Amino acid sequence: MKKTPKGFGIPFTNKNLPMPGDPLNFDFDEHSEFFKHLMRLKMKMAGMSDEERTSPDTFGCDSIFLEHFVTIQMSDDFSLIARDFLLHEFQNVREHEMVRFLEPDSRTDWPERMFHKYVLNMMMNAVNYGSVYTKNLFLYLYKTYYRKEYQQIKRFSKLSIGELMGLATNDRGEISHIAFARILAISKMYGIDISPECDFIYLFLNDLHERHIFEPDWGFMDEMTDLYAEGLNEVEKYFESEEEMYDLRYKYETFIETVLRSEGYVEDYVMLFNESDNGIEDRLARTINILKKIYKDKQFTKDEIMMFASIMEAVDALMSVADDVDNKLNDVIYGEKGTDYYEEYPPFFKAEEVMRGKSEPAKQIRPVKVKTPAENEQPDSPKYKEETLIADIDALHRKIHEQEGNIKVLRGEIAEYRKLAEENRKLKEQLDSDRKELVALREHVYSLTENDEADITVSVDEMKEYLNSLRVIIVGGHSNWRQKMKQEFKDWVYIEPSVSGTLEASVVDKADYVYFFTDTISHSTYFKYMNIVKEHGVDFGYIHGVNIDNTIRKMYKELAK
């Protein structure tokens, strides 16, 4: 973001809010929109009563501080930093608050960044729990990796709003929201007295934090789920069989496998790590829907669709790997509380049942919290009660934000549940439809070996009269046979036994029954029209042979039940 020319302010809108890592880039100009916004927040804070004000909500400040605390140099050393922290404090994690200031998310973070966030969450929870070691670790990292700023802040025992503004301003006259958060968080750890006049900065940081929380486009995800059935229908139009799909996929699969081998990976890496794979038809359906979303009127060839589907397969594997890293880190850090998996599948592992041996229990590494003079005062003193209440309020603030985070996670799970429910509904419909087809085929095969015409006492003419009252579609049959049938049932619909035939949805919806003539119909034609019939829920059956009277008797027996 370019520096703002002196005398010109940037409107404080969502569009112009800084991205993580960017400074606010505002000059010290009383006309700047930035300062106008800060003044509005200051007036808002000033208008609060003492009961409303209590202690400032530092969640946004702490979150922004953690989000940007790791510098490039610190990132190079972070594995060593994390190891030292875990050696000292990990055994106490169960006693800490489980507040997530940062939301590690495989949708936005690479694995190293997710690891940083998980560890930083634990570190901040440890500080709030009272870990002297972790507080000293933060201060040591600040002194080491923010040397210049440390040299300035170490001189302060109190911090006014003017001093905070001065510390947060760089050499170019720019104020950074990240510097605001870092200075306030570190000052608190140092025990520097922060003036109440700085409280409105916490409001500003909370507002900024809320605006930058990543929210997946649940509406778009739901829309793509709703289009899933349309995508499956398109797949059936493009490809005549699953065998054709796999034949076309092979050339792209070979290329991807060769790329993996050239980098030293196993050639079936994509297949092994793609946990979202529901088969080639599912992937093609999703691919077609996405292509239609991007290129509304463009037509694609089979080859192009398969190429994009192969790209999607590789992307799905990439997302699965990232999600797996996220899930495993979550399980390690938060244990059974970090996932609902163990609620449905309780673990066999029980930590308390492990034999610890005859050696003495491991010494508690976490230092005992050193009580301040205020904490050593008598419980009846007003100051003791005030500090206790403020500490409780701070803890409640964190709990509120934790619950807000849980709500967002649940929204994601609901969206995923909707997708799975839709897929299950489609699978059930497919299963019911396939079962119906199987029953019809079984009855057809049985009719080929049985002759039960004796059961029918109605004349052929009466049968014709009844059948003429129905709307029937015949798919297939020899041309001579169809002509004879048309003479008897002129209002019926007859479909040529070729792939080029068409069958409009309105015609199918009005039909009472559809018959497939098994002697002449091809596999491709059969599957093409069978899918249409299943989609519209029309009853169907099978006929064979060229004897018109026998055909009429079979139809009457089935339709006059």
C-alpha positions in Angstrom: 0.0 0.0 0.0 1.4 3.4 -1.0 2.1 6.1 1.5 -0.8 8.6 1.8 0.3 12.1 0.6 0.2 14.6 3.5 -3.1 16.3 3.8 -5.2 13.5 2.2 -6.9 10.8 4.3 -8.1 7.4 3.2 -11.8 6.7 3.9 -12.1 4.1 6.7 -14.0 1.4 4.8 -13.8 -2.4 4.4 -12.2 -2.0 1.0 -9.4 0.2 2.3 -8.7 -1.6 5.6 -5.1 -2.9 5.7 -4.3 -6.5 5.0 -2.4 -8.4 7.6 1.2 -7.2 7.6 0.4 -3.8 6.0 0.8 -0.5 8.0 -2.1 1.8 8.1 -0.1 4.4 6.2 -1.6 7.5 7.7 0.3 10.7 8.2 -0.2 12.9 11.3 -2.9 15.0 9.8 -5.8 16.2 11.9 -8.1 15.8 8.8 -7.2 12.2 8.2 -10.1 9.8 8.2 -8.0 7.5 10.3 -7.8 10.0 13.1 -11.5 10.9 12.7 -12.3 7.2 13.3 -10.0 7.0 16.3 -11.7 10.2 17.7 -15.1 8.6 17.2 -14.0 5.6 19.2 -12.5 7.8 21.9 -15.8 9.6 22.2 -17.6 6.4 22.4 -15.4 5.2 25.2 -15.7 8.5 27.0 -19.5 8.2 26.9 -19.5 4.9 28.7 -20.4 4.7 32.3 -18.0 3.2 34.8 -20.1 0.0 34.9 -20.0 -0.4 31.1 -16.3 0.3 30.9 -14.8 -2.2 33.3 -11.6 -3.5 31.7 -10.9 -3.2 28.0 -11.5 -6.3 25.8 -8.0 -7.2 24.7 -8.9 -10.1 22.4 -8.5 -8.3 19.1 -5.2 -6.7 20.3 -3.8 -10.1 21.4 -4.9 -11.8 18.2 -3.3 -9.2 15.9 -0.2 -9.3 18.1 0.1 -13.1 17.7 -0.8 -13.0 14.0 2.2 -10.8 13.2 4.6 -11.5 16.0 6.8 -14.1 14.1 9.3 -12.2 11.9 11.3 -13.8 9.1 14.3 -14.4 11.3 12.1 -15.7 14.1 10.4 -18.1 11.6 13.8 -19.6 10.8 14.3 -20.3 14.6 10.7 -21.1 15.4 11.0 -24.9 15.6 13.7 -24.4 18.4 11.5 -21.8 20.1 8.5 -24.1 20.0 10.5 -27.1 21.3 11.8 -25.1 24.3 8.3 -23.9 25.1 6.8 -27.4 24.8 9.6 -28.9 27.0 8.7 -26.4 29.7 5.0 -26.0 29.5 3.3 -28.7 27.5 2.5 -30.8 30.6 0.4 -27.9 31.9 -1.7 -27.5 28.7 -4.7 -29.3 30.2 -4.9 -26.7 33.0 -4.8 -23.7 30.6 -7.7 -22.0 29.0 -8.4 -23.3 25.5 -8.9 -19.9 23.9 -8.0 -19.7 20.2 -6.8 -16.2 19.5 -5.7 -17.3 16.0 -7.7 -19.8 13.9 -5.3 -22.1 12.1 -7.0 -22.9 8.8 -5.8 -25.1 6.0 -7.9 -22.9 3.7 -5.6 -19.9 4.3 -2.4 -21.2 5.9 0.5 -23.3 4.7 1.5 -26.1 7.2 4.4 -24.1 8.8 2.1 -21.2 9.5 -0.5 -23.5 11.0 2.2 -24.8 13.3 3.1 -21.3 14.3 -0.5 -20.4 15.1 -1.1 -23.5 17.3 2.0 -22.9 19.3 1.3 -19.2 19.7 -2.2 -20.0 20.9 -0.8 -22.2 23.6 1.8 -19.6 24.6 -0.8 -16.9 25.0 -3.0 -19.3 27.0 0.0 -20.1 29.2 0.6 -16.4 29.9 -3.0 -15.8 30.8 -2.8 -18.9 33.1 0.1 -17.3 35.0 3.2 -19.0 33.4 6.2 -16.8 34.3 8.4 -18.9 32.0 6.1 -18.2 28.9 5.8 -14.5 29.7 9.6 -14.3 30.0 9.9 -16.2 26.7 7.7 -13.6 24.9 9.8 -10.8 26.4 13.1 -12.5 25.4 11.8 -13.0 21.8 10.7 -9.4 21.7 14.1 -8.2 22.9 15.9 -10.4 20.4 13.9 -10.0 17.3 12.5 -6.4 17.9 15.7 -4.9 19.2 15.2 -1.3 18.1 11.6 -1.1 19.4 12.7 -2.8 22.7 15.4 -0.1 23.2 12.6 2.5 23.2 9.9 0.7 25.2 12.2 -0.4 28.0 12.4 3.2 29.2 8.7 3.5 30.1 7.0 2.6 33.3 3.7 4.3 32.2 2.3 4.6 28.7 0.0 7.5 27.7 -1.9 7.7 24.4 0.6 10.2 23.0 3.5 7.9 23.9 1.7 4.9 22.3 1.1 6.9 19.1 4.8 7.9 19.1 6.0 4.3 19.6 3.7 3.0 16.8 4.9 5.5 14.2 7.7 4.5 11.9 10.4 6.7 10.4 8.2 7.6 7.4 5.4 8.9 9.7 3.2 5.9 9.2 1.2 4.3 12.0 0.9 0.5 12.0 -2.1 -1.3 13.6 0.3 -4.2 14.1 2.7 -1.9 16.1 -0.3 -0.8 18.2 -1.1 -4.4 19.1 2.5 -5.5 19.7 3.3 -2.5 22.0 0.1 -2.9 24.0 0.6 -6.7 24.5 4.3 -6.4 25.3 3.7 -3.5 27.7 1.2 -5.5 29.6 3.7 -8.4 30.0 6.4 -5.9 31.1 4.1 -4.6 33.7 4.0 -1.1 32.2 1.0 0.9 33.4 -1.2 1.6 30.3 -3.3 4.7 30.7 -7.1 4.3 30.5 -7.1 6.9 27.7 -5.6 4.2 25.5 -8.6 2.0 25.9 -10.3 3.2 22.7 -7.3 1.7 20.8 -8.5 -1.7 22.0 -11.9 -1.0 20.4 -10.1 0.0 17.2 -8.1 -3.3 17.2 -11.2 -5.4 18.0 -13.0 -3.8 15.1 -10.0 -4.4 12.7 -9.7 -8.0 13.9 -13.3 -8.8 13.2 -13.1 -7.3 9.7 -10.2 -9.5 8.8 -11.5 -12.8 10.0 -11.6 -15.2 7.0 -15.1 -16.6 6.3 -15.5 -19.2 3.6 -18.3 -18.4 1.1 -20.8 -20.7 2.6 -23.5 -19.5 0.2 -21.4 -20.3 -2.8 -20.6 -23.8 -1.3 -24.3 -24.4 -0.8 -25.0 -23.3 -4.3 -22.5 -25.7 -5.8 -23.9 -28.5 -3.6 -27.4 -27.8 -4.9 -26.2 -28.0 -8.5 -24.6 -31.4 -7.9 -27.5 -33.4 -9.5 -27.3 -31.2 -12.6 -23.6 -32.0 -12.9 -24.3 -35.7 -12.8 -26.8 -35.4 -15.6 -24.3 -33.5 -17.7 -21.8 -36.3 -17.1 -24.2 -38.8 -18.5 -24.7 -36.6 -21.6 -21.0 -36.3 -22.3 -19.8 -39.9 -21.5 -21.5 -43.1 -22.6 -19.9 -45.3 -20.0 -17.6 -45.4 -17.0 -15.1 -47.3 -19.1 -14.8 -44.3 -21.5 -14.2 -42.0 -18.6 -11.3 -44.0 -17.3 -9.8 -44.5 -20.8 -9.7 -40.7 -21.3 -8.5 -40.1 -17.7 -5.5 -42.3 -18.3 -3.4 -39.9 -20.3 -3.7 -37.1 -17.7 -3.1 -39.6 -14.9 0.1 -40.7 -16.6 1.4 -37.2 -16.8 0.7 -36.4 -13.1 2.3 -39.7 -12.1 5.4 -38.9 -14.1 5.6 -35.4 -12.5 5.5 -37.0 -9.1 8.1 -39.6 -9.9 10.4 -36.9 -11.3 10.3 -35.2 -7.9 10.9 -38.4 -5.9 7.3 -39.0 -4.8 5.3 -42.2 -5.2 3.4 -42.1 -8.5 0.0 -42.7 -6.8 0.5 -39.9 -4.3 -2.6 -38.1 -5.5 -4.8 -41.2 -5.2 -3.4 -42.1 -1.8 -3.9 -38.7 -0.2 -7.1 -37.6 -1.8 -9.5 -38.3 1.1 -12.4 -36.5 -0.6 -12.4 -38.8 -3.7 -15.9 -40.1 -4.3 -15.2 -41.6 -7.7 -14.7 -40.3 -11.2 -18.4 -39.4 -11.9 -18.5 -37.2 -8.7 -15.3 -35.4 -9.8 -16.6 -34.8 -13.3 -19.9 -33.5 -12.0 -18.2 -31.0 -9.8 -15.8 -30.0 -12.6 -18.7 -29.4 -15.0 -20.6 -27.3 -12.5 -17.5 -25.1 -11.8 -16.8 -24.7 -15.6 -20.4 -23.6 -16.1 -20.1 -21.2 -13.2 -17.0 -19.6 -14.8 -17.8 -19.9 -18.5 -21.6 -19.7 -18.6 -22.3 -20.3 -22.3 -19.0 -22.0 -23.4 -19.1 -25.6 -24.6 -16.3 -28.0 -23.6 -15.1 -31.2 -25.2 -14.8 -34.5 -23.3 -11.1 -34.1 -23.4 -11.2 -30.6 -21.9 -13.5 -31.6 -19.2 -11.3 -34.5 -18.2 -8.2 -32.3 -18.2 -9.9 -29.9 -15.7 -11.2 -32.9 -13.7 -7.6 -34.1 -13.4 -6.5 -30.7 -12.2 -9.3 -30.9 -9.6 -8.2 -34.3 -8.5 -4.7 -33.0 -7.8 -6.1 -29.9 -6.0 -8.4 -32.2 -3.9 -5.3 -34.2 -2.8 -3.5 -30.9 -1.9 -6.4 -29.8 0.2 -6.7 -33.2 1.9 -3.0 -33.1 2.9 -3.4 -29.6 4.3 -6.6 -30.6 6.2 -4.8 -33.6 7.6 -1.9 -31.5 8.9 -4.4 -29.1 10.5 -6.4 -32.0 12.1 -3.3 -33.8 13.5 -1.9 -30.6 15.0 -5.3 -29.9 16.5 -5.5 -33.3 18.1 -1.9 -33.1 19.5 -2.5 -29.6 21.0 -6.0 -29.9 22.3 -6.4 -33.6 22.7 -9.9 -35.0 22.9 -11.3 -31.5 23.3 -10.0 -30.5 19.9 -12.2 -32.8 17.9 -15.6 -34.4 18.0 -14.2 -37.5 16.4 -13.6 -39.2 19.8 -17.1 -38.5 20.8 -18.3 -41.0 18.2 -15.2 -43.3 18.3 -13.8 -43.3 21.9 -10.0 -43.8 21.9 -8.5 -47.1 23.1 -5.6 -45.2 24.5 -5.9 -44.2 28.1 -3.0 -42.1 29.3 -3.8 -42.7 33.0 -3.4 -46.5 32.5 0.2 -46.2 31.3 2.6 -47.7 33.8 5.0 -44.9 34.9 7.6 -47.2 36.4 9.2 -46.9 39.8 11.0 -43.7 39.2 9.9 -40.5 40.9 7.3 -38.5 39.2 8.6 -35.9 36.8 9.3 -32.6 38.6 6.9 -29.8 37.8 8.8 -27.5 35.5 6.3 -24.7 35.5 7.5 -22.1 38.0 5.1 -21.1 40.8 3.4 -17.9 40.0 4.9 -15.1 42.0 2.2 -13.1 43.7 2.2 -9.4 43.4 1.9 -7.2 46.5 -1.7 -6.6 45.5 -2.4 -10.3 45.6 -0.9 -10.6 49.0 -3.3 -8.1 50.5 -6.2 -9.1 52.6 -9.2 -10.5 50.7 -11.5 -7.9 52.3 -9.6 -5.0 50.8 -11.5 -3.3 48.0 -8.4 -3.4 45.7 -8.2 -7.2 46.0 -11.9 -7.5 45.0 -11.5 -5.1 42.0 -8.5 -6.9 40.6 -10.2 -10.2 41.0 -13.3 -9.0 39.2 -11.2 -7.5 36.4 -9.3 -10.8 36.0 -12.7 -12.6 35.9 -13.9 -10.1 33.2 -10.8 -10.7 31.1 -11.4 -14.4 31.3 -15.0 -14.0 30.3 -14.0 -11.9 27.4 -11.8 -14.7 26.2 -14.5 -17.3 26.7 -17.0 -15.2 24.7 -14.5 -15.0 21.8 -13.9 -18.7 22.1 -17.6 -19.4 21.8 -17.8 -17.1 18.8 -15.0 -19.1 17.2 -16.9 -22.4 18.0 -20.0 -21.0 16.3 -18.0 -20.4 13.1 -16.6 -23.9 13.2 -20.1 -25.3 13.6 -21.3 -23.3 10.6 -18.6 -25.0 8.6 -19.6 -28.4 9.9 -23.3 -27.7 9.1 -22.3 -26.8 5.5 -20.3 -30.0 5.2 -23.3 -32.0 6.7 -25.6 -30.5 4.1 -23.3 -31.6 1.4 -23.1 -35.1 2.8 -26.8 -35.3 3.3 -27.4 -34.2 -0.3 -25.0 -36.9 -1.5 -26.6 -39.5 0.6 -30.1 -38.5 -0.7 -28.8 -38.9 -4.3 -27.2 -42.2 -3.5 -30.5 -43.5 -1.9 -32.5 -42.3 -5.0 -30.0 -44.1 -7.2 -30.2 -47.2 -5.1 -34.0 -47.2 -5.2 -33.9 -46.6 -8.9 -31.4 -49.4 -9.5 -33.5 -51.8 -7.4 -36.6 -50.9 -9.4 -34.7 -51.6 -12.6 -33.4 -54.9 -11.2 -36.9 -56.1 -10.3 -38.2 -55.2 -13.8 -35.4 -57.1 -15.4 -36.0 -60.1 -13.2 -39.7 -60.1 -14.1 -38.8 -59.8 -17.8 -36.4 -62.7 -17.6 -39.1 -64.8 -15.8 -41.7 -63.9 -18.4 -39.3 -65.3 -21.1 -39.6 -68.8 -19.5 -43.2 -68.8 -18.3 -46.5 -68.9 -20.2 -49.4 -67.9 -18.0 -51.8 -66.7 -20.7 -54.4 -69.0 -19.2 -54.8 -66.6 -16.4 -56.2 -63.9 -18.7 -59.9 -64.1 -19.6 -60.2 -60.7 -21.3 -60.3 -60.6 -25.1 -57.5 -59.0 -27.1 -60.0 -56.3 -28.3 -60.8 -55.4 -24.7 -57.1 -55.3 -23.9 -56.5 -52.8 -26.8 -59.4 -50.6 -25.6 -57.9 -50.4 -22.1 -54.3 -49.8 -23.4 -55.5 -47.0 -25.7 -56.6 -45.1 -22.6 -53.0 -45.0 -21.4 -50.1 -42.8 -22.4 -47.2 -45.2 -23.2 -43.7 -44.6 -24.6 -42.0 -47.4 -26.6 -38.2 -47.2 -26.9 -36.7 -49.4 -29.6 -38.2 -52.1 -31.8 -38.0 -52.9 -35.5 -39.5 -50.4 -37.9 -42.2 -52.9 -39.2 -43.1 -53.8 -35.7 -43.4 -50.1 -34.7 -45.7 -49.5 -37.7 -48.0 -52.3 -36.7 -48.1 -51.0 -33.1 -48.9 -47.5 -34.3 -51.9 -48.9 -36.2 -53.2 -50.2 -32.9 -52.1 -47.4 -30.6 -51.7 -44.3 -32.6 -51.4 -41.9 -29.6 -48.4 -43.6 -28.1 -44.9 -42.2 -28.4 -42.3 -44.3 -30.3 -38.6 -43.7 -30.1 -36.1 -44.9 -32.7 -33.5 -47.4 -31.3 -30.6 -45.0 -32.0 -28.5 -42.7 -29.8 -29.7 -39.7 -31.9 -33.3 -40.0 -30.7 -34.7 -37.4 -28.4 -37.1 -37.6 -25.5 -38.4 -34.3 -24.0 -39.0 -34.1 -20.3 -42.6 -32.9 -20.8 -43.4 -36.1 -22.8 -41.9 -38.3 -20.1 -43.7 -36.5 -17.3 -47.1 -37.1 -19.0 -46.4 -40.8 -19.6 -48.1 -43.6 -17.6 -45.5 -46.2 -18.6 -42.3 -46.6 -20.6 -41.4 -49.9 -22.4 -37.9 -50.8 -23.6 -37.8 -53.2 -26.6 -34.9 -55.4 -25.7 -34.4 -57.1 -29.1 -33.0 -54.1 -30.9 -32.1 -51.4 -28.5 -28.3 -50.6 -28.0 -26.6 -50.3 -24.6 -25.9 -46.6 -25.1 -29.6 -45.9 -26.1 -30.9 -48.0 -23.2 -28.8 -46.2 -20.6 -29.5 -42.8 -22.1 -33.3 -43.1 -21.9 -33.3 -45.2 -18.7 -31.6 -42.3 -16.9 -34.3 -39.9 -18.2 -37.0 -42.3 -17.1 -35.5 -42.7 -13.6 -35.0 -39.0 -13.2 -38.7 -38.4 -13.8 -39.9 -41.3 -11.7 -42.0 -43.0 -14.4 -42.8 -46.7 -14.2 -41.1 -48.9 -16.9 -40.8 -52.4 -18.1 -39.4 -54.6 -20.9 -40.9 -56.3 -24.0 -39.5 -58.5 -26.8 -40.6 -60.5 -29.8 -42.5 -59.3 -32.9 -45.9 -60.9 -32.2 -48.3 -58.0 -31.6 -51.0 -60.0 -29.8 -48.4 -61.5 -27.4 -47.0 -58.0 -26.7 -50.5 -56.7 -26.0 -51.3 -59.5 -23.6 -48.0 -58.9 -21.7 -48.7 -55.1 -21.5 -52.3 -55.6 -20.3 -51.2 -58.1 -17.6 -48.7 -55.6 -16.3 -50.7 -52.4 -16.6 -54.1 -53.6 -15.6 -53.0 -54.9 -12.2 
